[in-house]
Amino acid sequence: MIVRATPDAVARAARRLRDGELIAFPTETVYGLGGDATREQAVAHIFAAKGRPRFNPLIVHVPGLAEAEALAVFDDRARAAAERFWPGPLSLVLPRRPDSGLSLLASAGLDTVALRAPAHPVAQELLRAAGRPVAAPSANRSGRVSPTTAAHVRGEFGDAVAMILDAGPCRVGVESTVLDLTGGIPSLLRPGGVPLEALVALFGRIETPAPDDATPRSPGRLPSHYAPNRPLRLGVTEARPGEALLAFGPEAPPGFAAVLFLSRSRDPAEAAANLFQMLRRLDRPEFAGIAVMPIPEEGLGRAINDRLARAAAPRPASVGYSPRRSGS
Ligand code: TXA
Ligand code: MG
């Protein structure tokens, strides 16, 4: 349902976010599909609604620097970038604070998080009223262009999104620039609303990695995807000695050293919400490996299987695990 973004409608949208629901809202770049970034289930529903075939980390939206500093570690560079470009179309990839309370799925399991303070007054009002960080990818289905009007959003999701806040067309019209500040040299992960020249003016040198990752990663870069240290075995129906199990469904086969249930009721959204957290819990030296039961290749199951397959693939010993970094 499209609703004009009056103060009353924004307050209702904020309540829905706090209740764990998804709402679509305008930013100065594109419309976003937002959910409470501290709730794994809300974030899982974002991925389900978008129909993304894989889990890419999402941008977490906050009103400003003060709120952002509670979620990630800001060094002098990060603070300078935020002071110069926030609120505005720049997302900063930074180390997550261990006590951030953020959903691990929002970061696709990584130790980093992309943060942005949007400049749109409706987005600002919504974030302040919600009083919590909001994970929001562009409000389009996977593989389609980002929406810049409320009608576009409805065209993407129909009635699957309960509330679309309408504030007219977006001013910038392209997504935010994504800048990774977790390494030595600031690295442009996605060109966007803040031009590269403006970043170069602030930082001097900016690295621009090939988007398709065709070239080898420079040393010291953080991997763009989380993978456990223990070997992963997929589609498992029988135990091997010392293995821990990620179970899917009501029952686990016997003989595993430990068992965690991704979802006893076979709910892929619940499994997605548990995935990274449970992988981390089982990624311990006392286990010979992590086995995962078969997960049906449908809906969010596809994204779960994609991520597990990448994590199970052999990794080059010298450069660490750094598979494709993909856009969204
Ligand atoms: O303008 C925008 O940024 C819009 C509006 C709604 O704010 N949002 C948006 O979000 O475009 P999304 O989820 O469609 O794009 C997120 C981008 C992806 O390219 C993703 O790979 C990158 O940010 N990203 C997010 N977190 C990351 C992280 N921890 N490390 C590396 N890249 C990250
Ligand atoms: Mg997008």
mmCIF file of C-alpha atoms and ligand atoms in Angstrom:
data_model
loop_
_atom_site.group_PDB
_atom_site.id
_atom_site.type_symbol
_atom_site.label_atom_id
_atom_site.label_comp_id
_atom_site.label_asym_id
_atom_site.label_seq_id
_atom_site.Cartn_x
_atom_site.Cartn_y
_atom_site.Cartn_z
ATOM 1 C CA MET A 1 0.000 0.000 0.000
ATOM 2 C CA ILE A 2 1.358 3.431 -0.979
ATOM 3 C CA VAL A 3 0.997 6.035 1.769
ATOM 4 C CA ARG A 4 1.940 9.675 1.559
ATOM 5 C CA ALA A 5 4.837 10.289 3.959
ATOM 6 C CA THR A 6 3.013 12.508 6.450
ATOM 7 C CA PRO A 7 4.418 12.705 10.009
ATOM 8 C CA ASP A 8 1.644 10.365 11.115
ATOM 9 C CA ALA A 9 2.434 7.815 8.389
ATOM 10 C CA VAL A 10 6.148 7.955 9.217
ATOM 11 C CA ALA A 11 5.354 7.303 12.891
ATOM 12 C CA ARG A 12 3.260 4.277 11.895
ATOM 13 C CA ALA A 13 6.043 3.000 9.638
ATOM 14 C CA ALA A 14 8.521 3.354 12.510
ATOM 15 C CA ARG A 15 6.240 1.279 14.739
ATOM 16 C CA ARG A 16 6.022 -1.413 12.103
ATOM 17 C CA LEU A 17 9.802 -1.527 11.852
ATOM 18 C CA ARG A 18 10.047 -1.917 15.616
ATOM 19 C CA ASP A 19 7.525 -4.767 15.370
ATOM 20 C CA GLY A 20 9.838 -6.566 12.946
ATOM 21 C CA GLU A 21 7.914 -5.800 9.743
ATOM 22 C CA LEU A 22 9.369 -4.534 6.460
ATOM 23 C CA ILE A 23 8.472 -1.155 4.998
ATOM 24 C CA ALA A 24 9.646 0.689 1.883
ATOM 25 C CA PHE A 25 10.852 4.258 2.304
ATOM 26 C CA PRO A 26 12.447 7.034 0.250
ATOM 27 C CA THR A 27 16.072 8.054 0.520
ATOM 28 C CA GLU A 28 17.825 10.691 -1.580
ATOM 29 C CA THR A 29 19.366 7.920 -3.712
ATOM 30 C CA VAL A 30 16.681 5.257 -4.287
ATOM 31 C CA TYR A 31 13.781 3.759 -2.342
ATOM 32 C CA GLY A 32 14.881 1.193 0.225
ATOM 33 C CA LEU A 33 13.210 -1.937 1.581
ATOM 34 C CA GLY A 34 13.853 -1.556 5.302
ATOM 35 C CA GLY A 35 13.845 -3.902 8.252
ATOM 36 C CA ASP A 36 15.121 -3.769 11.831
ATOM 37 C CA ALA A 37 18.860 -4.426 11.482
ATOM 38 C CA THR A 38 19.035 -5.912 14.963
ATOM 39 C CA ARG A 39 16.612 -8.736 14.140
ATOM 40 C CA GLU A 40 17.851 -11.720 12.154
ATOM 41 C CA GLN A 41 14.292 -12.640 11.107
ATOM 42 C CA ALA A 42 13.497 -9.197 9.730
ATOM 43 C CA VAL A 43 16.733 -9.240 7.739
ATOM 44 C CA ALA A 44 15.977 -12.758 6.461
ATOM 45 C CA HIS A 45 12.610 -11.463 5.235
ATOM 46 C CA ILE A 46 14.363 -8.707 3.284
ATOM 47 C CA PHE A 47 16.380 -11.308 1.396
ATOM 48 C CA ALA A 48 13.258 -13.426 0.863
ATOM 49 C CA ALA A 49 11.253 -10.458 -0.475
ATOM 50 C CA LYS A 50 14.035 -9.442 -2.854
ATOM 51 C CA GLY A 51 14.439 -12.987 -4.111
ATOM 52 C CA ARG A 52 18.202 -12.609 -4.010
ATOM 53 C CA PRO A 53 19.877 -15.842 -5.078
ATOM 54 C CA ARG A 54 22.674 -15.126 -2.598
ATOM 55 C CA PHE A 55 23.350 -13.263 0.612
ATOM 56 C CA ASN A 56 25.143 -10.024 -0.110
ATOM 57 C CA PRO A 57 25.716 -7.812 2.903
ATOM 58 C CA LEU A 58 23.184 -4.989 3.265
ATOM 59 C CA ILE A 59 23.620 -1.316 4.076
ATOM 60 C CA VAL A 60 22.570 -0.364 7.593
ATOM 61 C CA HIS A 61 20.975 3.072 7.892
ATOM 62 C CA VAL A 62 21.335 5.405 10.869
ATOM 63 C CA PRO A 63 20.455 9.075 11.457
ATOM 64 C CA GLY A 64 24.069 10.188 11.880
ATOM 65 C CA LEU A 65 27.575 9.677 13.190
ATOM 66 C CA ALA A 66 26.619 9.369 16.872
ATOM 67 C CA GLU A 67 24.350 6.374 16.190
ATOM 68 C CA ALA A 68 26.857 4.900 13.739
ATOM 69 C CA GLU A 69 29.663 4.934 16.305
ATOM 70 C CA ALA A 70 27.665 2.580 18.512
ATOM 71 C CA LEU A 71 27.676 -0.003 15.687
ATOM 72 C CA ALA A 72 31.146 0.193 14.122
ATOM 73 C CA VAL A 73 34.682 1.284 14.930
ATOM 74 C CA PHE A 74 35.421 4.696 13.431
ATOM 75 C CA ASP A 75 39.024 5.727 12.927
ATOM 76 C CA ASP A 76 40.050 9.279 11.971
ATOM 77 C CA ARG A 77 39.481 8.592 8.262
ATOM 78 C CA ALA A 78 35.991 7.216 8.831
ATOM 79 C CA ARG A 79 35.085 10.166 11.030
ATOM 80 C CA ALA A 80 36.402 12.592 8.419
ATOM 81 C CA ALA A 81 34.358 10.913 5.679
ATOM 82 C CA ALA A 82 31.193 10.928 7.798
ATOM 83 C CA GLU A 83 31.672 14.565 8.774
ATOM 84 C CA ARG A 84 32.234 15.569 5.178
ATOM 85 C CA PHE A 85 29.532 13.508 3.408
ATOM 86 C CA TRP A 86 26.843 12.606 5.981
ATOM 87 C CA PRO A 87 23.968 12.802 5.795
ATOM 88 C CA GLY A 88 24.368 11.829 2.157
ATOM 89 C CA PRO A 89 24.915 9.134 -0.477
ATOM 90 C CA LEU A 90 28.036 7.521 0.993
ATOM 91 C CA SER A 91 28.145 4.105 2.693
ATOM 92 C CA LEU A 92 31.199 3.289 4.799
ATOM 93 C CA VAL A 93 32.359 -0.297 5.311
ATOM 94 C CA LEU A 94 33.874 -0.501 8.795
ATOM 95 C CA PRO A 95 34.656 -3.119 11.466
ATOM 96 C CA ARG A 96 31.519 -4.078 13.399
ATOM 97 C CA ARG A 97 31.602 -3.511 17.119
ATOM 98 C CA PRO A 98 31.309 -6.838 18.928
ATOM 99 C CA ASP A 99 28.485 -5.349 21.006
ATOM 100 C CA SER A 100 26.703 -3.712 18.053
ATOM 101 C CA GLY A 101 23.636 -5.914 18.412
ATOM 102 C CA LEU A 102 23.411 -5.997 14.616
ATOM 103 C CA SER A 103 22.088 -9.019 12.754
ATOM 104 C CA LEU A 104 24.935 -11.166 11.421
ATOM 105 C CA LEU A 105 22.875 -11.861 8.317
ATOM 106 C CA ALA A 106 22.822 -8.107 7.553
ATOM 107 C CA SER A 107 26.615 -8.365 7.233
ATOM 108 C CA ALA A 108 26.367 -11.771 5.505
ATOM 109 C CA GLY A 109 28.431 -13.147 8.363
ATOM 110 C CA LEU A 110 31.325 -10.706 7.954
ATOM 111 C CA ASP A 111 33.056 -8.807 10.752
ATOM 112 C CA THR A 112 32.374 -5.586 8.861
ATOM 113 C CA VAL A 113 29.260 -3.511 8.267
ATOM 114 C CA ALA A 114 28.270 -0.892 5.693
ATOM 115 C CA LEU A 115 26.749 2.182 7.355
ATOM 116 C CA ARG A 116 25.041 5.176 5.877
ATOM 117 C CA ALA A 117 23.167 8.230 7.130
ATOM 118 C CA PRO A 118 20.711 9.140 4.360
ATOM 119 C CA ALA A 119 19.975 12.808 3.687
ATOM 120 C CA HIS A 120 16.287 12.486 2.811
ATOM 121 C CA PRO A 121 14.148 14.179 5.498
ATOM 122 C CA VAL A 122 11.624 11.314 5.503
ATOM 123 C CA ALA A 123 14.387 8.735 5.953
ATOM 124 C CA GLN A 124 15.857 10.843 8.764
ATOM 125 C CA GLU A 125 12.495 11.168 10.487
ATOM 126 C CA LEU A 126 11.822 7.443 10.122
ATOM 127 C CA LEU A 127 15.206 6.398 11.514
ATOM 128 C CA ARG A 128 14.888 8.725 14.491
ATOM 129 C CA ALA A 129 11.351 7.545 15.232
ATOM 130 C CA ALA A 130 12.315 3.872 14.878
ATOM 131 C CA GLY A 131 15.212 4.384 17.270
ATOM 132 C CA ARG A 132 17.153 1.519 15.814
ATOM 133 C CA PRO A 133 19.377 0.813 12.822
ATOM 134 C CA VAL A 134 17.539 -0.140 9.627
ATOM 135 C CA ALA A 135 18.955 -2.553 7.056
ATOM 136 C CA ALA A 136 17.768 -1.492 3.618
ATOM 137 C CA PRO A 137 18.784 -2.621 0.172
ATOM 138 C CA SER A 138 17.216 -0.939 -2.829
ATOM 139 C CA ALA A 139 13.516 -1.847 -2.959
ATOM 140 C CA ASN A 140 13.624 -3.927 -6.125
ATOM 141 C CA ARG A 141 13.596 -7.621 -6.788
ATOM 142 C CA SER A 142 16.968 -9.154 -7.444
ATOM 143 C CA GLY A 143 18.388 -8.424 -10.878
ATOM 144 C CA ARG A 144 16.094 -5.449 -11.570
ATOM 145 C CA VAL A 145 16.802 -1.745 -11.505
ATOM 146 C CA SER A 146 16.566 0.273 -8.317
ATOM 147 C CA PRO A 147 13.256 2.102 -7.792
ATOM 148 C CA THR A 148 13.172 5.897 -7.609
ATOM 149 C CA THR A 149 9.403 6.323 -7.075
ATOM 150 C CA ALA A 150 6.848 4.691 -4.793
ATOM 151 C CA ALA A 151 4.990 3.363 -7.852
ATOM 152 C CA HIS A 152 8.177 1.562 -8.968
ATOM 153 C CA VAL A 153 8.348 -0.106 -5.577
ATOM 154 C CA ARG A 154 4.764 -1.283 -5.827
ATOM 155 C CA GLY A 155 5.509 -2.573 -9.322
ATOM 156 C CA GLU A 156 8.319 -4.677 -7.824
ATOM 157 C CA PHE A 157 6.580 -6.112 -4.789
ATOM 158 C CA GLY A 158 2.827 -5.623 -5.271
ATOM 159 C CA ASP A 159 1.157 -6.204 -1.931
ATOM 160 C CA ALA A 160 4.075 -8.193 -0.520
ATOM 161 C CA VAL A 161 5.295 -5.001 1.175
ATOM 162 C CA ALA A 162 2.681 -3.783 3.644
ATOM 163 C CA MET A 163 3.615 -0.103 3.524
ATOM 164 C CA ILE A 164 5.394 2.100 0.991
ATOM 165 C CA LEU A 165 6.111 5.636 2.202
ATOM 166 C CA ASP A 166 5.731 7.993 -0.756
ATOM 167 C CA ALA A 167 7.717 11.221 -0.902
ATOM 168 C CA GLY A 168 7.932 11.619 -4.668
ATOM 169 C CA PRO A 169 10.916 10.851 -6.899
ATOM 170 C CA CYS A 170 14.421 10.435 -5.456
ATOM 171 C CA ARG A 171 16.766 13.367 -5.976
ATOM 172 C CA VAL A 172 20.005 11.464 -6.651
ATOM 173 C CA GLY A 173 18.538 8.463 -8.477
ATOM 174 C CA VAL A 174 21.579 6.171 -8.197
ATOM 175 C CA GLU A 175 22.645 4.217 -5.135
ATOM 176 C CA SER A 176 25.140 5.406 -2.577
ATOM 177 C CA THR A 177 28.874 5.153 -3.134
ATOM 178 C CA VAL A 178 30.296 2.245 -1.077
ATOM 179 C CA LEU A 179 33.735 2.920 0.397
ATOM 180 C CA ASP A 180 35.672 0.242 2.281
ATOM 181 C CA LEU A 181 37.768 1.726 5.079
ATOM 182 C CA THR A 182 38.802 -1.560 6.696
ATOM 183 C CA GLY A 183 42.122 -1.831 4.830
ATOM 184 C CA GLY A 184 45.177 0.352 4.328
ATOM 185 C CA ILE A 185 43.996 2.357 1.344
ATOM 186 C CA PRO A 186 40.334 3.399 1.098
ATOM 187 C CA SER A 187 38.712 1.175 -1.495
ATOM 188 C CA LEU A 188 35.786 2.040 -3.756
ATOM 189 C CA LEU A 189 33.465 -0.985 -3.779
ATOM 190 C CA ARG A 190 30.633 0.662 -5.690
ATOM 191 C CA PRO A 191 30.508 3.987 -7.504
ATOM 192 C CA GLY A 192 27.436 6.037 -6.585
ATOM 193 C CA GLY A 193 26.039 9.351 -5.439
ATOM 194 C CA VAL A 194 29.309 10.712 -4.032
ATOM 195 C CA PRO A 195 31.745 11.001 -6.948
ATOM 196 C CA LEU A 196 35.169 9.366 -6.821
ATOM 197 C CA GLU A 197 36.783 12.797 -7.300
ATOM 198 C CA ALA A 198 35.256 14.023 -4.024
ATOM 199 C CA LEU A 199 36.716 11.015 -2.203
ATOM 200 C CA VAL A 200 40.115 11.520 -3.796
ATOM 201 C CA ALA A 201 40.003 15.168 -2.692
ATOM 202 C CA LEU A 202 39.508 14.016 0.898
ATOM 203 C CA PHE A 203 41.766 10.941 1.013
ATOM 204 C CA GLY A 204 44.338 11.385 -1.714
ATOM 205 C CA ARG A 205 44.549 7.839 -2.936
ATOM 206 C CA ILE A 206 41.537 5.547 -3.514
ATOM 207 C CA GLU A 207 41.797 1.935 -4.640
ATOM 208 C CA THR A 208 39.267 0.838 -7.258
ATOM 209 C CA PRO A 209 39.142 -2.962 -7.374
ATOM 210 C CA ALA A 210 37.777 -4.641 -10.491
ATOM 211 C CA PRO A 211 34.069 -5.201 -9.895
ATOM 212 C CA ASP A 212 34.103 -8.725 -11.291
ATOM 213 C CA ASP A 213 37.130 -9.666 -9.203
ATOM 214 C CA ALA A 214 38.911 -10.850 -12.354
ATOM 215 C CA THR A 215 42.203 -9.567 -11.008
ATOM 216 C CA PRO A 216 43.867 -10.967 -7.904
ATOM 217 C CA ARG A 217 43.032 -9.194 -4.694
ATOM 218 C CA SER A 218 45.764 -7.030 -3.254
ATOM 219 C CA PRO A 219 47.274 -8.543 -0.128
ATOM 220 C CA GLY A 220 45.764 -7.629 3.204
ATOM 221 C CA ARG A 221 42.252 -7.065 1.918
ATOM 222 C CA LEU A 222 39.525 -8.545 4.004
ATOM 223 C CA PRO A 223 37.635 -11.378 2.354
ATOM 224 C CA SER A 224 34.273 -10.252 1.006
ATOM 225 C CA HIS A 225 32.511 -13.361 2.253
ATOM 226 C CA TYR A 226 32.475 -15.161 5.535
ATOM 227 C CA ALA A 227 33.715 -18.746 5.531
ATOM 228 C CA PRO A 228 34.320 -20.982 8.557
ATOM 229 C CA ASN A 229 37.774 -22.422 9.294
ATOM 230 C CA ARG A 230 36.456 -25.969 9.773
ATOM 231 C CA PRO A 231 35.855 -27.987 6.594
ATOM 232 C CA LEU A 232 32.218 -27.987 5.491
ATOM 233 C CA ARG A 233 30.404 -31.010 4.108
ATOM 234 C CA LEU A 234 27.053 -30.400 2.419
ATOM 235 C CA GLY A 235 23.959 -32.503 1.736
ATOM 236 C CA VAL A 236 24.911 -34.789 4.608
ATOM 237 C CA THR A 237 22.710 -37.648 5.785
ATOM 238 C CA GLU A 238 25.259 -39.692 7.777
ATOM 239 C CA ALA A 239 27.761 -38.703 10.453
ATOM 240 C CA ARG A 240 31.540 -38.892 10.184
ATOM 241 C CA PRO A 241 33.638 -39.080 13.361
ATOM 242 C CA GLY A 242 33.943 -35.823 15.281
ATOM 243 C CA GLU A 243 31.710 -33.791 13.000
ATOM 244 C CA ALA A 244 29.202 -31.201 14.184
ATOM 245 C CA LEU A 245 25.880 -30.925 12.376
ATOM 246 C CA LEU A 246 23.694 -28.101 11.129
ATOM 247 C CA ALA A 247 20.333 -29.824 10.922
ATOM 248 C CA PHE A 248 17.365 -28.847 8.766
ATOM 249 C CA GLY A 249 14.025 -30.376 9.685
ATOM 250 C CA PRO A 250 12.645 -31.928 12.847
ATOM 251 C CA GLU A 251 15.173 -34.722 13.253
ATOM 252 C CA ALA A 252 18.944 -35.094 12.988
ATOM 253 C CA PRO A 253 20.692 -38.333 11.993
ATOM 254 C CA PRO A 254 22.580 -39.945 14.915
ATOM 255 C CA GLY A 255 26.314 -39.878 15.651
ATOM 256 C CA PHE A 256 27.265 -36.193 15.497
ATOM 257 C CA ALA A 257 29.424 -34.550 18.174
ATOM 258 C CA ALA A 258 27.033 -31.590 18.337
ATOM 259 C CA VAL A 259 23.828 -30.583 16.582
ATOM 260 C CA LEU A 260 22.258 -27.178 15.973
ATOM 261 C CA PHE A 261 18.922 -26.878 14.154
ATOM 262 C CA LEU A 262 18.782 -24.273 11.410
ATOM 263 C CA SER A 263 15.026 -24.796 11.389
ATOM 264 C CA ARG A 264 13.090 -27.678 12.851
ATOM 265 C CA SER A 265 9.998 -26.622 10.896
ATOM 266 C CA ARG A 266 11.874 -26.425 7.568
ATOM 267 C CA ASP A 267 11.297 -22.675 7.369
ATOM 268 C CA PRO A 268 13.975 -21.224 5.068
ATOM 269 C CA ALA A 269 13.642 -17.715 6.580
ATOM 270 C CA GLU A 270 14.313 -19.135 10.030
ATOM 271 C CA ALA A 271 17.264 -21.105 8.646
ATOM 272 C CA ALA A 272 18.664 -17.982 6.994
ATOM 273 C CA ALA A 273 18.295 -16.038 10.231
ATOM 274 C CA ASN A 274 20.278 -18.735 12.073
ATOM 275 C CA LEU A 275 22.849 -19.542 9.385
ATOM 276 C CA PHE A 276 25.874 -17.347 10.138
ATOM 277 C CA GLN A 277 25.405 -17.358 13.870
ATOM 278 C CA MET A 278 25.263 -21.174 13.996
ATOM 279 C CA LEU A 279 28.169 -21.627 11.586
ATOM 280 C CA ARG A 280 30.227 -19.505 13.954
ATOM 281 C CA ARG A 281 29.114 -21.471 16.970
ATOM 282 C CA LEU A 282 30.195 -24.754 15.357
ATOM 283 C CA ASP A 283 33.440 -23.400 13.882
ATOM 284 C CA ARG A 284 35.585 -24.748 16.731
ATOM 285 C CA PRO A 285 38.785 -26.786 16.737
ATOM 286 C CA GLU A 286 37.227 -29.625 18.764
ATOM 287 C CA PHE A 287 35.072 -30.542 15.777
ATOM 288 C CA ALA A 288 36.562 -32.390 12.814
ATOM 289 C CA GLY A 289 34.268 -30.489 10.498
ATOM 290 C CA ILE A 290 30.798 -29.047 10.028
ATOM 291 C CA ALA A 291 28.199 -31.150 8.212
ATOM 292 C CA VAL A 292 25.013 -29.623 6.829
ATOM 293 C CA MET A 293 21.857 -31.540 6.005
ATOM 294 C CA PRO A 294 20.297 -31.089 2.551
ATOM 295 C CA ILE A 295 18.363 -27.833 2.141
ATOM 296 C CA PRO A 296 15.777 -27.616 -0.660
ATOM 297 C CA GLU A 297 16.880 -25.406 -3.551
ATOM 298 C CA GLU A 298 13.886 -23.049 -3.450
ATOM 299 C CA GLY A 299 13.248 -19.532 -2.166
ATOM 300 C CA LEU A 300 15.796 -18.515 0.460
ATOM 301 C CA GLY A 301 17.133 -22.075 0.329
ATOM 302 C CA ARG A 302 18.960 -21.061 -2.850
ATOM 303 C CA ALA A 303 20.808 -18.238 -1.089
ATOM 304 C CA ILE A 304 21.649 -20.529 1.829
ATOM 305 C CA ASN A 305 22.990 -23.217 -0.508
ATOM 306 C CA ASP A 306 24.925 -20.665 -2.542
ATOM 307 C CA ARG A 307 26.647 -19.363 0.565
ATOM 308 C CA LEU A 308 27.367 -22.838 1.896
ATOM 309 C CA ALA A 309 28.773 -23.959 -1.460
ATOM 310 C CA ARG A 310 31.170 -20.995 -1.496
ATOM 311 C CA ALA A 311 32.204 -21.680 2.064
ATOM 312 C CA ALA A 312 32.795 -25.367 1.267
ATOM 313 C CA ALA A 313 34.836 -24.730 -1.895
ATOM 314 C CA PRO A 314 38.588 -25.334 -1.635
ATOM 315 C CA ARG A 315 40.448 -22.143 -0.758
ATOM 316 C CA PRO A 316 43.771 -21.035 -2.178
ATOM 317 C CA ALA A 317 46.274 -21.479 0.656
ATOM 318 C CA SER A 318 48.332 -18.333 0.119
ATOM 319 C CA VAL A 319 45.827 -15.573 -0.481
ATOM 320 C CA GLY A 320 42.985 -16.596 1.799
ATOM 321 C CA TYR A 321 39.428 -17.006 0.795
ATOM 322 C CA SER A 322 38.176 -14.201 -1.421
ATOM 323 C CA PRO A 323 35.559 -15.289 -3.910
ATOM 324 C CA ARG A 324 33.655 -12.945 -6.156
ATOM 325 C CA ARG A 325 32.487 -9.729 -4.684
ATOM 326 C CA SER A 326 29.187 -9.203 -6.380
ATOM 327 C CA GLY A 327 26.908 -6.234 -6.675
ATOM 328 C CA SER A 328 23.222 -6.277 -6.031
HETATM 329 O O1 TXA B 1 21.717 4.115 -1.953
HETATM 330 C C1 TXA B 1 21.794 3.041 -1.344
HETATM 331 O O2 TXA B 1 22.855 2.645 -0.846
HETATM 332 C C2 TXA B 1 20.508 2.219 -1.194
HETATM 333 C C3 TXA B 1 19.541 3.021 -0.342
HETATM 334 C C4 TXA B 1 18.281 2.261 -0.012
HETATM 335 O O3 TXA B 1 20.183 3.482 0.822
HETATM 336 N N1 TXA B 1 20.799 0.939 -0.628
HETATM 337 C C5 TXA B 1 21.460 -0.039 -1.343
HETATM 338 O O4 TXA B 1 21.688 -1.201 -0.639
HETATM 339 O O5 TXA B 1 21.812 0.102 -2.492
HETATM 340 P P1 TXA B 1 22.092 -2.594 -1.325
HETATM 341 O O6 TXA B 1 21.922 -3.642 -0.246
HETATM 342 O O7 TXA B 1 21.302 -2.795 -2.578
HETATM 343 O O8 TXA B 1 23.606 -2.462 -1.656
HETATM 344 C C6 TXA B 1 24.592 -2.830 -0.718
HETATM 345 C C7 TXA B 1 25.968 -2.739 -1.316
HETATM 346 C C8 TXA B 1 26.321 -4.001 -2.059
HETATM 347 O O9 TXA B 1 27.082 -3.704 -3.206
HETATM 348 C C9 TXA B 1 27.127 -4.758 -1.016
HETATM 349 O O10 TXA B 1 27.973 -5.693 -1.588
HETATM 350 C C10 TXA B 1 27.860 -3.611 -0.315
HETATM 351 O O11 TXA B 1 26.931 -2.567 -0.296
HETATM 352 N N2 TXA B 1 28.184 -3.959 1.092
HETATM 353 C C11 TXA B 1 27.359 -3.912 2.148
HETATM 354 N N3 TXA B 1 27.975 -4.308 3.275
HETATM 355 C C12 TXA B 1 29.227 -4.626 2.924
HETATM 356 C C13 TXA B 1 30.362 -5.123 3.649
HETATM 357 N N4 TXA B 1 30.298 -5.377 4.948
HETATM 358 N N5 TXA B 1 31.490 -5.329 2.953
HETATM 359 C C14 TXA B 1 31.549 -5.078 1.628
HETATM 360 N N6 TXA B 1 30.514 -4.614 0.893
HETATM 361 C C15 TXA B 1 29.371 -4.388 1.520
HETATM 362 MG MG MG B 2 20.366 -2.874 -5.118
#
